[in-house]
Amino acid sequence: MCTRVAKPDGCYYLGPADDINKFMGPQKREFGPKTGLVLYQYCRGIDDRALRTERERKSVSAEINYGIRFTKESEMELFINELAEEVQKKTSGTRHEGQVHTLKACLGEAVSLSEVKKVISDWTEAYE
């Protein structure tokens, strides 16, 4: 909340209560009384919302977000099969079991390993 006031050094000191009240006045107008109260409580570790531990899983995914370079087609096939097995394990016993799985692969330009700084391969699956 102090970021605009604190520029350019990034620090803003709130001193005595009068200074705090002077600072908080515009914040109440900006956020409104309800949000202001919630933020006030959160800052003090007060959160009376019910804790939800059980949530319905909306999707299942397995992603590899770093460069993987294969030298042989058999290495690629093995990797894709292992990734598919991982997704199958995750979907086993869920409402996603038995649905269509899509595996997407992003291929980069073929260059030598010494030229590559970072190549990103993106592996995901979606449900239709």
Coordinates of C-alpha atoms in Angstrom, one line a residue:
M1 CA 0.0 0.0 0.0
C2 CA 3.0 2.3 0.5
T3 CA 4.5 1.6 -2.9
R4 CA 3.4 4.8 -4.6
V5 CA 4.3 7.0 -1.6
A6 CA 7.6 5.2 -1.1
K7 CA 9.0 6.0 -4.6
P8 CA 11.8 6.1 -5.6
D9 CA 13.6 4.4 -2.7
G10 CA 11.0 1.8 -1.9
C11 CA 10.7 2.6 1.8
Y12 CA 8.0 4.4 3.7
Y13 CA 8.0 4.9 7.4
L14 CA 4.7 5.1 9.3
G15 CA 5.3 6.7 12.6
P16 CA 2.8 7.8 15.3
A17 CA -0.9 6.9 15.2
D18 CA -1.8 10.3 13.7
D19 CA 0.5 9.5 10.7
I20 CA -1.0 6.1 10.4
N21 CA -4.6 7.5 10.4
K22 CA -3.6 10.1 7.9
F23 CA -2.2 7.4 5.6
M24 CA -5.1 5.0 6.1
G25 CA -7.8 7.6 5.3
P26 CA -7.3 7.4 1.5
Q27 CA -6.9 3.6 1.8
K28 CA -10.4 3.3 3.3
R29 CA -11.8 5.3 0.4
E30 CA -9.8 3.2 -2.1
F31 CA -10.7 -0.2 -0.9
G32 CA -14.0 0.4 0.9
P33 CA -14.9 -0.5 4.5
K34 CA -15.5 -4.2 4.1
T35 CA -12.3 -4.9 2.2
G36 CA -10.4 -2.6 4.5
L37 CA -11.6 -4.6 7.5
V38 CA -10.6 -7.9 5.8
L39 CA -7.1 -6.5 5.0
Y40 CA -6.8 -5.2 8.5
Q41 CA -7.6 -8.7 9.9
Y42 CA -5.4 -10.5 7.5
C43 CA -2.4 -8.3 8.4
R44 CA -2.9 -9.5 12.0
G45 CA -3.3 -13.2 11.1
I46 CA -7.1 -13.2 11.6
D47 CA -9.0 -15.2 9.0
D48 CA -12.4 -16.7 10.1
R49 CA -13.2 -18.3 6.8
A50 CA -13.8 -22.1 6.9
L51 CA -10.9 -24.2 5.9
R52 CA -11.7 -26.3 2.8
T53 CA -9.5 -29.4 2.6
E54 CA -11.6 -31.4 0.1
R55 CA -11.9 -29.8 -3.3
E56 CA -13.1 -31.4 -6.5
R57 CA -10.2 -31.8 -8.9
K58 CA -11.0 -29.8 -12.1
S59 CA -8.1 -31.1 -14.2
V60 CA -5.2 -33.4 -14.3
S61 CA -1.9 -32.5 -15.9
A62 CA 1.7 -33.5 -16.3
E63 CA 4.1 -30.9 -17.7
I64 CA 7.7 -30.7 -18.5
N65 CA 8.8 -27.1 -18.9
Y66 CA 12.5 -27.5 -19.7
G67 CA 14.4 -28.4 -22.8
I68 CA 14.6 -32.1 -23.5
R69 CA 16.8 -33.1 -26.4
F70 CA 16.6 -36.6 -27.8
T71 CA 19.2 -38.1 -30.0
K72 CA 17.1 -41.1 -31.2
E73 CA 13.4 -41.5 -32.0
S74 CA 13.2 -44.4 -29.5
E75 CA 14.2 -42.1 -26.7
M76 CA 11.3 -39.8 -27.5
E77 CA 8.9 -42.6 -27.7
L78 CA 10.0 -44.0 -24.3
F79 CA 9.7 -40.5 -22.8
I80 CA 6.2 -40.0 -24.1
N81 CA 5.1 -43.4 -22.9
E82 CA 6.4 -42.7 -19.4
L83 CA 4.7 -39.4 -19.4
A84 CA 1.4 -41.0 -20.5
E85 CA 1.8 -43.6 -17.7
E86 CA 2.2 -40.8 -15.2
V87 CA -1.0 -39.1 -16.4
Q88 CA -2.8 -42.5 -16.2
K89 CA -1.7 -42.9 -12.6
K90 CA -3.0 -39.5 -11.7
T91 CA -6.4 -40.1 -13.4
S92 CA -6.9 -43.6 -12.0
G93 CA -10.0 -43.6 -9.8
T94 CA -11.1 -40.1 -10.7
R95 CA -13.9 -38.8 -12.9
H96 CA -11.3 -38.3 -15.6
E97 CA -10.6 -42.0 -16.0
G98 CA -11.5 -43.3 -19.4
Q99 CA -11.8 -39.9 -21.0
V100 CA -9.9 -38.7 -24.0
H101 CA -6.3 -37.6 -23.2
T102 CA -4.4 -35.3 -25.5
L103 CA -0.7 -35.0 -25.4
K104 CA 0.8 -31.8 -26.9
A105 CA 4.5 -31.4 -27.8
C106 CA 6.2 -28.2 -28.8
L107 CA 9.2 -28.8 -31.0
G108 CA 12.0 -26.4 -31.3
E109 CA 14.4 -25.7 -34.2
A110 CA 17.1 -28.3 -34.6
V111 CA 20.4 -26.7 -33.5
S112 CA 23.5 -28.1 -31.9
L113 CA 23.6 -28.4 -28.1
S114 CA 26.4 -25.8 -27.9
E115 CA 24.1 -23.2 -29.6
V116 CA 21.2 -23.8 -27.3
K117 CA 20.9 -21.6 -24.2
K118 CA 17.4 -22.7 -23.2
V119 CA 14.8 -24.6 -25.2
I120 CA 11.5 -25.1 -23.7
S121 CA 9.5 -28.2 -24.3
D122 CA 5.9 -28.1 -23.2
W123 CA 4.0 -31.3 -22.5
T124 CA 0.4 -31.1 -21.5
E125 CA -2.7 -33.1 -21.8
A126 CA -6.3 -31.9 -22.0
Y127 CA -9.7 -33.5 -21.5
E128 CA -12.3 -33.2 -24.2

